[in-house]
């Protein structure tokens, strides 16, 4: 055991867990990422962050050496992607179908017009949005194996799914480095590997949609807990609030009645895609999609102050005391 401990670095007591968790942070994909491991190799967090850095280089929309930049500036010619990128694009295209267009990686030109990509916010003219929407639509993209064709005038961006996939890849790296208990905090996206060292569940806070304070906690292990909220990025103009998640059908901030969508499931990629999608889809369409699936649960907060949760998370979900009078509706398999 002693030899193993020296090899693992920093572990204690013969149970393989560190005395103190080992944490490392970096600013990647436009967010602070923190990796905390409770066992395994103490260099694992650094390796996981370096994997995220590798993916950021491939997926950045602004870095002229990225694969996405190459696809977006190809003048309509096919570009060969790496497997990492082609896989994620292919997944995003399948989610576009599954969500009936709520998730759309080709929305980028519209997002840019609103200033959400640069922070130079403005409300575009209706006519400008209509014009830009003509060059939006996943059906106009083609992915043939690893070759993508983005028609001239169109752009794609993996911002709605990239952090989730990065989390899944980081967890793979941690596992390869002997880690069985870890937490990733990727700017509010939480991804958990295993349970806490004592075998109990992690306790993850779900923020109040106002962005101030926590609404509820979920006690879970070995899964992703990913939230999309209007509070994350928005601007105010003439008394109106405009947030960064747009409805691809209108090209405007989504007003589905959902103000925050948290998705819980094994795949970070899926949860990330769905947190954005359910925010756009609203409670009814969300319930339909959930009933047709078996790989996620959700917590939606509505603009009239309800929490709508699926039955799979019911026993792990607790409102904090300040919000204990909130109405919680549970969506069940059988209507
Ligand atoms: P965040 O990355 O802020 O945690 P999300 O995962 O919900 O949140 O991703 C939102 C990002 O995705 C936005 O910042 C924007 O770049 C892009 N986006 C906004 N609306 C959509 C949409 N309907 N489909 C795909 N991408 C979108
Ligand atoms: Mg998302």
mmCIF file of C-alpha atoms and ligand atoms in Angstrom:
data_model
loop_
_atom_site.group_PDB
_atom_site.id
_atom_site.type_symbol
_atom_site.label_atom_id
_atom_site.label_comp_id
_atom_site.label_asym_id
_atom_site.label_seq_id
_atom_site.Cartn_x
_atom_site.Cartn_y
_atom_site.Cartn_z
ATOM 1 C CA UNK A 1 0.000 0.000 0.000
ATOM 2 C CA UNK A 2 2.841 2.366 0.879
ATOM 3 C CA UNK A 3 4.396 1.983 -2.557
ATOM 4 C CA UNK A 4 1.031 2.631 -4.178
ATOM 5 C CA UNK A 5 0.615 5.756 -2.075
ATOM 6 C CA UNK A 6 3.915 7.192 -3.236
ATOM 7 C CA UNK A 7 2.911 6.437 -6.799
ATOM 8 C CA UNK A 8 -0.512 8.040 -6.364
ATOM 9 C CA UNK A 9 0.913 10.992 -4.463
ATOM 10 C CA UNK A 10 -0.757 12.506 -1.443
ATOM 11 C CA UNK A 11 -3.055 9.714 -0.355
ATOM 12 C CA UNK A 12 -3.660 8.726 3.206
ATOM 13 C CA UNK A 13 -4.787 6.092 5.613
ATOM 14 C CA UNK A 14 -4.495 3.178 3.177
ATOM 15 C CA UNK A 15 -7.965 3.765 1.718
ATOM 16 C CA UNK A 16 -6.645 5.444 -1.421
ATOM 17 C CA UNK A 17 -8.291 8.808 -0.722
ATOM 18 C CA UNK A 18 -6.322 12.021 -0.219
ATOM 19 C CA UNK A 19 -6.245 13.737 3.200
ATOM 20 C CA UNK A 20 -7.340 16.871 1.391
ATOM 21 C CA UNK A 21 -8.938 16.928 -2.063
ATOM 22 C CA UNK A 22 -6.639 18.122 -4.844
ATOM 23 C CA UNK A 23 -8.073 21.012 -6.894
ATOM 24 C CA UNK A 24 -6.933 22.893 -9.954
ATOM 25 C CA UNK A 25 -8.604 25.724 -11.889
ATOM 26 C CA UNK A 26 -8.138 27.400 -15.222
ATOM 27 C CA UNK A 27 -10.041 29.867 -17.393
ATOM 28 C CA UNK A 28 -11.106 27.945 -20.497
ATOM 29 C CA UNK A 29 -14.075 28.058 -22.875
ATOM 30 C CA UNK A 30 -14.938 31.491 -21.526
ATOM 31 C CA UNK A 31 -15.446 30.213 -17.991
ATOM 32 C CA UNK A 32 -13.642 29.244 -14.781
ATOM 33 C CA UNK A 33 -13.193 25.511 -14.666
ATOM 34 C CA UNK A 34 -12.315 23.813 -11.386
ATOM 35 C CA UNK A 35 -11.455 20.143 -11.145
ATOM 36 C CA UNK A 36 -11.420 18.552 -7.685
ATOM 37 C CA UNK A 37 -10.290 14.971 -7.199
ATOM 38 C CA UNK A 38 -10.473 12.902 -4.031
ATOM 39 C CA UNK A 39 -8.229 10.038 -5.136
ATOM 40 C CA UNK A 40 -6.106 8.767 -8.033
ATOM 41 C CA UNK A 41 -3.132 10.612 -9.450
ATOM 42 C CA UNK A 42 -2.641 14.108 -8.036
ATOM 43 C CA UNK A 43 -1.700 15.308 -11.524
ATOM 44 C CA UNK A 44 -5.086 14.191 -12.894
ATOM 45 C CA UNK A 45 -6.795 17.632 -12.563
ATOM 46 C CA UNK A 46 -4.065 19.270 -14.615
ATOM 47 C CA UNK A 47 -4.367 16.608 -17.307
ATOM 48 C CA UNK A 48 -8.159 17.007 -17.416
ATOM 49 C CA UNK A 49 -7.814 20.790 -17.815
ATOM 50 C CA UNK A 50 -5.288 20.309 -20.537
ATOM 51 C CA UNK A 51 -7.781 18.077 -22.392
ATOM 52 C CA UNK A 52 -10.350 20.915 -22.118
ATOM 53 C CA UNK A 53 -7.732 23.331 -23.483
ATOM 54 C CA UNK A 54 -7.180 21.024 -26.446
ATOM 55 C CA UNK A 55 -10.921 20.997 -27.198
ATOM 56 C CA UNK A 56 -11.219 24.766 -26.793
ATOM 57 C CA UNK A 57 -8.568 25.189 -29.508
ATOM 58 C CA UNK A 58 -10.647 23.054 -31.866
ATOM 59 C CA UNK A 59 -14.012 24.638 -31.078
ATOM 60 C CA UNK A 60 -13.338 28.345 -30.618
ATOM 61 C CA UNK A 61 -15.420 30.474 -33.014
ATOM 62 C CA UNK A 62 -13.008 33.392 -32.827
ATOM 63 C CA UNK A 63 -9.588 31.720 -32.939
ATOM 64 C CA UNK A 64 -8.588 31.656 -36.605
ATOM 65 C CA UNK A 65 -6.694 28.393 -36.122
ATOM 66 C CA UNK A 66 -9.737 26.457 -34.832
ATOM 67 C CA UNK A 67 -11.646 23.839 -36.804
ATOM 68 C CA UNK A 68 -14.937 25.661 -36.317
ATOM 69 C CA UNK A 69 -13.383 28.881 -37.624
ATOM 70 C CA UNK A 70 -12.132 26.963 -40.677
ATOM 71 C CA UNK A 71 -15.600 25.519 -41.304
ATOM 72 C CA UNK A 72 -17.256 28.932 -40.831
ATOM 73 C CA UNK A 73 -14.825 30.634 -43.225
ATOM 74 C CA UNK A 74 -14.655 27.915 -45.860
ATOM 75 C CA UNK A 75 -16.699 29.805 -48.430
ATOM 76 C CA UNK A 76 -19.034 26.821 -48.647
ATOM 77 C CA UNK A 77 -16.317 24.216 -49.276
ATOM 78 C CA UNK A 78 -16.062 20.971 -47.298
ATOM 79 C CA UNK A 79 -13.648 20.981 -44.338
ATOM 80 C CA UNK A 80 -12.364 17.811 -42.677
ATOM 81 C CA UNK A 81 -12.867 17.843 -38.919
ATOM 82 C CA UNK A 82 -11.098 15.878 -36.192
ATOM 83 C CA UNK A 83 -13.060 13.044 -34.635
ATOM 84 C CA UNK A 84 -13.694 15.145 -31.477
ATOM 85 C CA UNK A 85 -15.318 17.895 -33.506
ATOM 86 C CA UNK A 86 -17.176 15.743 -36.020
ATOM 87 C CA UNK A 87 -18.663 13.677 -33.166
ATOM 88 C CA UNK A 88 -19.956 16.752 -31.375
ATOM 89 C CA UNK A 89 -21.358 18.351 -34.536
ATOM 90 C CA UNK A 90 -23.078 15.093 -35.386
ATOM 91 C CA UNK A 91 -24.574 14.932 -31.881
ATOM 92 C CA UNK A 92 -25.747 18.560 -32.083
ATOM 93 C CA UNK A 93 -27.418 17.890 -35.440
ATOM 94 C CA UNK A 94 -29.248 14.893 -33.993
ATOM 95 C CA UNK A 95 -30.402 17.045 -31.061
ATOM 96 C CA UNK A 96 -31.694 19.657 -33.498
ATOM 97 C CA UNK A 97 -34.068 16.996 -34.810
ATOM 98 C CA UNK A 98 -34.920 15.587 -31.406
ATOM 99 C CA UNK A 99 -35.814 19.035 -30.036
ATOM 100 C CA UNK A 100 -37.717 20.024 -33.158
ATOM 101 C CA UNK A 101 -35.260 22.834 -33.864
ATOM 102 C CA UNK A 102 -34.969 24.305 -30.340
ATOM 103 C CA UNK A 103 -31.214 23.617 -30.319
ATOM 104 C CA UNK A 104 -29.565 25.028 -33.391
ATOM 105 C CA UNK A 105 -25.787 25.387 -33.747
ATOM 106 C CA UNK A 106 -26.279 27.471 -36.898
ATOM 107 C CA UNK A 107 -27.893 30.312 -34.960
ATOM 108 C CA UNK A 108 -24.524 32.029 -34.554
ATOM 109 C CA UNK A 109 -25.069 34.901 -37.051
ATOM 110 C CA UNK A 110 -28.187 35.926 -35.091
ATOM 111 C CA UNK A 111 -26.444 35.648 -31.717
ATOM 112 C CA UNK A 112 -23.664 37.837 -33.083
ATOM 113 C CA UNK A 113 -26.163 40.462 -34.255
ATOM 114 C CA UNK A 114 -27.569 40.699 -30.710
ATOM 115 C CA UNK A 115 -24.006 41.146 -29.439
ATOM 116 C CA UNK A 116 -24.074 38.054 -27.244
ATOM 117 C CA UNK A 117 -20.778 36.892 -28.692
ATOM 118 C CA UNK A 118 -18.915 40.138 -28.027
ATOM 119 C CA UNK A 119 -20.748 41.855 -25.157
ATOM 120 C CA UNK A 120 -21.637 44.794 -27.437
ATOM 121 C CA UNK A 121 -25.341 44.286 -26.918
ATOM 122 C CA UNK A 122 -28.081 45.783 -29.083
ATOM 123 C CA UNK A 123 -31.640 44.936 -30.119
ATOM 124 C CA UNK A 124 -31.568 44.287 -33.880
ATOM 125 C CA UNK A 125 -34.256 45.544 -36.256
ATOM 126 C CA UNK A 126 -36.949 42.929 -37.008
ATOM 127 C CA UNK A 127 -36.061 43.069 -40.696
ATOM 128 C CA UNK A 128 -32.420 42.316 -39.916
ATOM 129 C CA UNK A 129 -33.407 39.264 -37.840
ATOM 130 C CA UNK A 130 -35.670 37.990 -40.629
ATOM 131 C CA UNK A 131 -32.835 38.411 -43.100
ATOM 132 C CA UNK A 132 -30.323 36.594 -40.877
ATOM 133 C CA UNK A 133 -32.736 33.751 -40.135
ATOM 134 C CA UNK A 134 -32.604 32.875 -43.822
ATOM 135 C CA UNK A 135 -29.067 31.661 -43.285
ATOM 136 C CA UNK A 136 -29.972 29.616 -40.184
ATOM 137 C CA UNK A 137 -31.069 25.981 -40.192
ATOM 138 C CA UNK A 138 -29.238 22.717 -39.548
ATOM 139 C CA UNK A 139 -30.812 21.108 -42.618
ATOM 140 C CA UNK A 140 -28.627 23.378 -44.745
ATOM 141 C CA UNK A 141 -25.419 21.984 -43.190
ATOM 142 C CA UNK A 142 -23.973 18.740 -44.359
ATOM 143 C CA UNK A 143 -21.783 16.369 -42.396
ATOM 144 C CA UNK A 144 -20.438 13.454 -44.379
ATOM 145 C CA UNK A 145 -18.243 11.338 -42.118
ATOM 146 C CA UNK A 146 -15.756 13.917 -40.820
ATOM 147 C CA UNK A 147 -16.324 16.371 -43.683
ATOM 148 C CA UNK A 148 -18.555 19.325 -42.943
ATOM 149 C CA UNK A 149 -19.929 21.844 -45.390
ATOM 150 C CA UNK A 150 -21.128 25.142 -43.968
ATOM 151 C CA UNK A 151 -22.743 27.116 -46.817
ATOM 152 C CA UNK A 152 -21.367 30.565 -47.511
ATOM 153 C CA UNK A 153 -22.994 33.105 -45.197
ATOM 154 C CA UNK A 154 -23.719 30.531 -42.493
ATOM 155 C CA UNK A 155 -21.731 29.965 -39.276
ATOM 156 C CA UNK A 156 -21.874 27.310 -36.605
ATOM 157 C CA UNK A 157 -20.902 27.519 -32.949
ATOM 158 C CA UNK A 158 -20.792 24.750 -30.360
ATOM 159 C CA UNK A 159 -21.352 27.061 -27.362
ATOM 160 C CA UNK A 160 -24.498 25.262 -26.259
ATOM 161 C CA UNK A 161 -22.887 21.802 -26.069
ATOM 162 C CA UNK A 162 -19.106 22.258 -25.915
ATOM 163 C CA UNK A 163 -18.720 22.600 -22.154
ATOM 164 C CA UNK A 164 -20.806 19.478 -21.535
ATOM 165 C CA UNK A 165 -18.742 17.416 -23.967
ATOM 166 C CA UNK A 166 -15.533 18.863 -22.512
ATOM 167 C CA UNK A 167 -16.733 17.698 -19.084
ATOM 168 C CA UNK A 168 -17.341 14.171 -20.363
ATOM 169 C CA UNK A 169 -13.863 14.112 -21.909
ATOM 170 C CA UNK A 170 -12.288 15.482 -18.728
ATOM 171 C CA UNK A 171 -13.959 12.722 -16.730
ATOM 172 C CA UNK A 172 -12.516 10.153 -19.156
ATOM 173 C CA UNK A 173 -9.061 11.622 -18.513
ATOM 174 C CA UNK A 174 -9.593 11.478 -14.749
ATOM 175 C CA UNK A 175 -10.611 7.810 -14.954
ATOM 176 C CA UNK A 176 -7.481 7.025 -16.995
ATOM 177 C CA UNK A 177 -5.531 8.547 -14.124
ATOM 178 C CA UNK A 178 -6.997 6.331 -11.445
ATOM 179 C CA UNK A 179 -9.640 8.777 -10.178
ATOM 180 C CA UNK A 180 -12.988 7.331 -9.065
ATOM 181 C CA UNK A 181 -14.258 10.295 -7.039
ATOM 182 C CA UNK A 182 -14.245 13.833 -8.435
ATOM 183 C CA UNK A 183 -16.222 16.975 -9.093
ATOM 184 C CA UNK A 184 -15.925 19.307 -12.078
ATOM 185 C CA UNK A 185 -17.328 22.808 -11.830
ATOM 186 C CA UNK A 186 -17.312 24.260 -15.319
ATOM 187 C CA UNK A 187 -18.856 27.674 -14.757
ATOM 188 C CA UNK A 188 -21.987 26.304 -13.150
ATOM 189 C CA UNK A 189 -22.041 23.071 -15.122
ATOM 190 C CA UNK A 190 -21.388 20.414 -12.488
ATOM 191 C CA UNK A 191 -20.129 16.985 -13.497
ATOM 192 C CA UNK A 192 -19.547 14.291 -10.913
ATOM 193 C CA UNK A 193 -17.418 11.178 -11.098
ATOM 194 C CA UNK A 194 -18.497 8.566 -8.567
ATOM 195 C CA UNK A 195 -19.655 9.589 -5.107
ATOM 196 C CA UNK A 196 -17.967 11.418 -2.240
ATOM 197 C CA UNK A 197 -15.065 9.555 -0.578
ATOM 198 C CA UNK A 198 -17.382 8.396 2.237
ATOM 199 C CA UNK A 199 -19.716 6.867 -0.353
ATOM 200 C CA UNK A 200 -22.453 9.459 0.102
ATOM 201 C CA UNK A 201 -23.958 11.627 -2.635
ATOM 202 C CA UNK A 202 -22.641 15.060 -3.578
ATOM 203 C CA UNK A 203 -24.939 17.925 -2.641
ATOM 204 C CA UNK A 204 -25.328 20.314 -5.589
ATOM 205 C CA UNK A 205 -27.050 23.666 -5.314
ATOM 206 C CA UNK A 206 -29.474 24.795 -8.011
ATOM 207 C CA UNK A 207 -29.394 28.569 -8.283
ATOM 208 C CA UNK A 208 -32.473 30.739 -8.078
ATOM 209 C CA UNK A 209 -33.336 32.030 -11.570
ATOM 210 C CA UNK A 210 -32.805 35.591 -10.360
ATOM 211 C CA UNK A 211 -29.145 34.572 -10.173
ATOM 212 C CA UNK A 212 -29.052 35.486 -6.498
ATOM 213 C CA UNK A 213 -28.737 32.663 -4.046
ATOM 214 C CA UNK A 214 -29.731 29.041 -4.214
ATOM 215 C CA UNK A 215 -33.212 27.713 -4.711
ATOM 216 C CA UNK A 216 -32.786 24.015 -4.047
ATOM 217 C CA UNK A 217 -30.286 21.225 -3.649
ATOM 218 C CA UNK A 218 -30.027 17.887 -5.369
ATOM 219 C CA UNK A 219 -28.163 14.988 -3.797
ATOM 220 C CA UNK A 220 -26.674 12.863 -6.576
ATOM 221 C CA UNK A 221 -23.585 10.916 -7.699
ATOM 222 C CA UNK A 222 -21.861 10.018 -10.954
ATOM 223 C CA UNK A 223 -23.836 12.353 -13.206
ATOM 224 C CA UNK A 224 -23.967 15.816 -14.705
ATOM 225 C CA UNK A 225 -26.110 18.652 -13.299
ATOM 226 C CA UNK A 226 -26.248 21.385 -15.935
ATOM 227 C CA UNK A 227 -28.239 24.613 -15.813
ATOM 228 C CA UNK A 228 -29.124 27.199 -18.434
ATOM 229 C CA UNK A 229 -30.580 30.377 -17.025
ATOM 230 C CA UNK A 230 -31.536 33.751 -18.400
ATOM 231 C CA UNK A 231 -29.533 35.305 -15.544
ATOM 232 C CA UNK A 232 -26.234 33.978 -16.913
ATOM 233 C CA UNK A 233 -25.867 36.522 -19.689
ATOM 234 C CA UNK A 234 -28.340 39.296 -20.464
ATOM 235 C CA UNK A 235 -28.727 43.007 -21.024
ATOM 236 C CA UNK A 236 -31.434 45.503 -20.292
ATOM 237 C CA UNK A 237 -32.784 48.084 -22.706
ATOM 238 C CA UNK A 238 -35.825 50.341 -22.267
ATOM 239 C CA UNK A 239 -36.960 48.319 -19.285
ATOM 240 C CA UNK A 240 -36.822 45.002 -21.149
ATOM 241 C CA UNK A 241 -34.469 42.156 -20.366
ATOM 242 C CA UNK A 242 -32.875 40.285 -23.252
ATOM 243 C CA UNK A 243 -31.043 37.042 -22.474
ATOM 244 C CA UNK A 244 -28.564 34.925 -24.398
ATOM 245 C CA UNK A 245 -30.705 31.904 -25.189
ATOM 246 C CA UNK A 246 -32.613 32.530 -28.401
ATOM 247 C CA UNK A 247 -35.549 30.737 -29.948
ATOM 248 C CA UNK A 248 -34.305 29.750 -33.415
ATOM 249 C CA UNK A 249 -37.854 30.137 -34.749
ATOM 250 C CA UNK A 250 -37.977 33.866 -33.908
ATOM 251 C CA UNK A 251 -34.298 34.822 -33.615
ATOM 252 C CA UNK A 252 -35.196 36.543 -30.317
ATOM 253 C CA UNK A 253 -34.637 35.624 -26.656
ATOM 254 C CA UNK A 254 -36.771 32.591 -25.858
ATOM 255 C CA UNK A 255 -39.923 33.298 -23.850
ATOM 256 C CA UNK A 256 -41.293 29.848 -23.184
ATOM 257 C CA UNK A 257 -42.246 30.532 -19.563
ATOM 258 C CA UNK A 258 -39.125 28.654 -18.385
ATOM 259 C CA UNK A 259 -36.572 30.949 -16.751
ATOM 260 C CA UNK A 260 -34.090 28.308 -15.699
ATOM 261 C CA UNK A 261 -33.573 24.734 -16.860
ATOM 262 C CA UNK A 262 -31.417 22.235 -14.969
ATOM 263 C CA UNK A 263 -30.834 18.832 -16.556
ATOM 264 C CA UNK A 264 -29.453 15.823 -14.690
ATOM 265 C CA UNK A 265 -28.139 12.689 -16.383
ATOM 266 C CA UNK A 266 -25.120 10.495 -17.106
ATOM 267 C CA UNK A 267 -23.986 12.352 -20.220
ATOM 268 C CA UNK A 268 -22.753 15.914 -19.751
ATOM 269 C CA UNK A 269 -23.051 16.456 -23.508
ATOM 270 C CA UNK A 270 -26.723 15.509 -23.491
ATOM 271 C CA UNK A 271 -27.482 17.538 -20.338
ATOM 272 C CA UNK A 272 -25.794 20.624 -21.789
ATOM 273 C CA UNK A 273 -27.712 20.336 -25.060
ATOM 274 C CA UNK A 274 -30.963 19.800 -23.201
ATOM 275 C CA UNK A 275 -30.543 22.608 -20.677
ATOM 276 C CA UNK A 276 -30.440 25.070 -23.579
ATOM 277 C CA UNK A 277 -33.218 23.237 -25.445
ATOM 278 C CA UNK A 278 -35.699 22.940 -22.580
ATOM 279 C CA UNK A 279 -35.281 26.642 -21.839
ATOM 280 C CA UNK A 280 -36.519 27.261 -25.391
ATOM 281 C CA UNK A 281 -39.153 24.507 -25.428
ATOM 282 C CA UNK A 282 -41.097 25.272 -22.247
ATOM 283 C CA UNK A 283 -42.727 22.868 -19.798
ATOM 284 C CA UNK A 284 -45.155 21.044 -22.120
ATOM 285 C CA UNK A 285 -42.685 20.186 -24.856
ATOM 286 C CA UNK A 286 -40.071 19.361 -22.220
ATOM 287 C CA UNK A 287 -42.420 16.816 -20.617
ATOM 288 C CA UNK A 288 -43.168 15.220 -23.992
ATOM 289 C CA UNK A 289 -39.465 14.868 -24.777
ATOM 290 C CA UNK A 290 -38.756 13.463 -21.306
ATOM 291 C CA UNK A 291 -41.524 10.862 -21.627
ATOM 292 C CA UNK A 292 -40.017 9.746 -24.933
ATOM 293 C CA UNK A 293 -36.521 9.407 -23.343
ATOM 294 C CA UNK A 294 -34.928 7.529 -20.445
ATOM 295 C CA UNK A 295 -31.581 9.247 -20.030
ATOM 296 C CA UNK A 296 -32.243 12.465 -18.103
ATOM 297 C CA UNK A 297 -34.304 14.261 -15.492
ATOM 298 C CA UNK A 298 -34.909 17.969 -15.100
ATOM 299 C CA UNK A 299 -35.811 20.858 -12.856
ATOM 300 C CA UNK A 300 -37.496 23.757 -14.638
ATOM 301 C CA UNK A 301 -38.318 27.025 -12.905
ATOM 302 C CA UNK A 302 -41.144 28.989 -14.507
ATOM 303 C CA UNK A 303 -41.752 32.728 -14.736
ATOM 304 C CA UNK A 304 -44.831 32.299 -12.543
ATOM 305 C CA UNK A 305 -42.688 30.866 -9.748
ATOM 306 C CA UNK A 306 -43.198 27.092 -10.005
ATOM 307 C CA UNK A 307 -40.616 24.341 -10.006
ATOM 308 C CA UNK A 308 -41.498 21.563 -12.451
ATOM 309 C CA UNK A 309 -39.419 18.425 -11.866
ATOM 310 C CA UNK A 310 -39.423 14.900 -13.303
ATOM 311 C CA UNK A 311 -40.133 11.959 -11.048
ATOM 312 C CA UNK A 312 -36.627 10.474 -11.365
ATOM 313 C CA UNK A 313 -35.163 13.373 -9.362
ATOM 314 C CA UNK A 314 -38.066 13.772 -6.900
ATOM 315 C CA UNK A 315 -36.377 11.960 -4.004
ATOM 316 C CA UNK A 316 -33.052 13.760 -4.460
ATOM 317 C CA UNK A 317 -34.541 17.266 -4.681
ATOM 318 C CA UNK A 318 -35.065 19.623 -1.712
ATOM 319 C CA UNK A 319 -36.057 23.292 -1.786
ATOM 320 C CA UNK A 320 -34.075 25.505 0.581
ATOM 321 C CA UNK A 321 -36.059 26.853 3.540
ATOM 322 C CA UNK A 322 -36.535 30.362 2.073
ATOM 323 C CA UNK A 323 -38.334 28.819 -0.904
ATOM 324 C CA UNK A 324 -40.141 25.995 0.848
ATOM 325 C CA UNK A 325 -43.549 27.474 -0.003
ATOM 326 C CA UNK A 326 -42.860 27.274 -3.745
ATOM 327 C CA UNK A 327 -45.171 25.020 -5.776
ATOM 328 C CA UNK A 328 -43.363 21.905 -6.967
ATOM 329 C CA UNK A 329 -45.051 19.966 -9.754
ATOM 330 C CA UNK A 330 -43.813 16.471 -10.514
ATOM 331 C CA UNK A 331 -43.966 15.207 -14.093
ATOM 332 C CA UNK A 332 -44.635 11.468 -14.188
ATOM 333 C CA UNK A 333 -44.258 8.839 -16.891
ATOM 334 C CA UNK A 334 -47.983 8.186 -16.903
ATOM 335 C CA UNK A 335 -49.973 11.353 -17.494
HETATM 336 P P1 LIG B 1 -23.932 28.675 -20.966
HETATM 337 O O1 LIG B 1 -22.918 28.226 -21.968
HETATM 338 O O2 LIG B 1 -24.104 30.146 -20.863
HETATM 339 O O3 LIG B 1 -23.794 28.003 -19.653
HETATM 340 P P2 LIG B 1 -25.873 27.222 -22.543
HETATM 341 O O4 LIG B 1 -25.264 25.894 -22.507
HETATM 342 O O5 LIG B 1 -27.346 27.259 -22.385
HETATM 343 O O6 LIG B 1 -25.326 28.225 -21.477
HETATM 344 O O7 LIG B 1 -25.475 27.817 -23.955
HETATM 345 C C1 LIG B 1 -25.927 29.046 -24.341
HETATM 346 C C2 LIG B 1 -25.105 29.496 -25.502
HETATM 347 O O8 LIG B 1 -25.512 28.802 -26.680
HETATM 348 C C3 LIG B 1 -25.371 30.952 -25.763
HETATM 349 O O9 LIG B 1 -24.411 31.752 -25.135
HETATM 350 C C4 LIG B 1 -25.306 31.035 -27.271
HETATM 351 O O10 LIG B 1 -23.969 31.182 -27.691
HETATM 352 C C5 LIG B 1 -25.787 29.705 -27.737
HETATM 353 N N1 LIG B 1 -27.240 29.619 -27.982
HETATM 354 C C6 LIG B 1 -28.249 30.438 -27.582
HETATM 355 N N2 LIG B 1 -29.447 29.984 -27.960
HETATM 356 C C7 LIG B 1 -29.214 28.828 -28.622
HETATM 357 C C8 LIG B 1 -30.048 27.864 -29.272
HETATM 358 N N3 LIG B 1 -31.372 27.965 -29.288
HETATM 359 N N4 LIG B 1 -29.437 26.800 -29.864
HETATM 360 C C9 LIG B 1 -28.097 26.663 -29.837
HETATM 361 N N5 LIG B 1 -27.252 27.535 -29.258
HETATM 362 C C10 LIG B 1 -27.799 28.602 -28.654
HETATM 363 MG MG1 LIG B 2 -26.278 24.099 -22.898
#
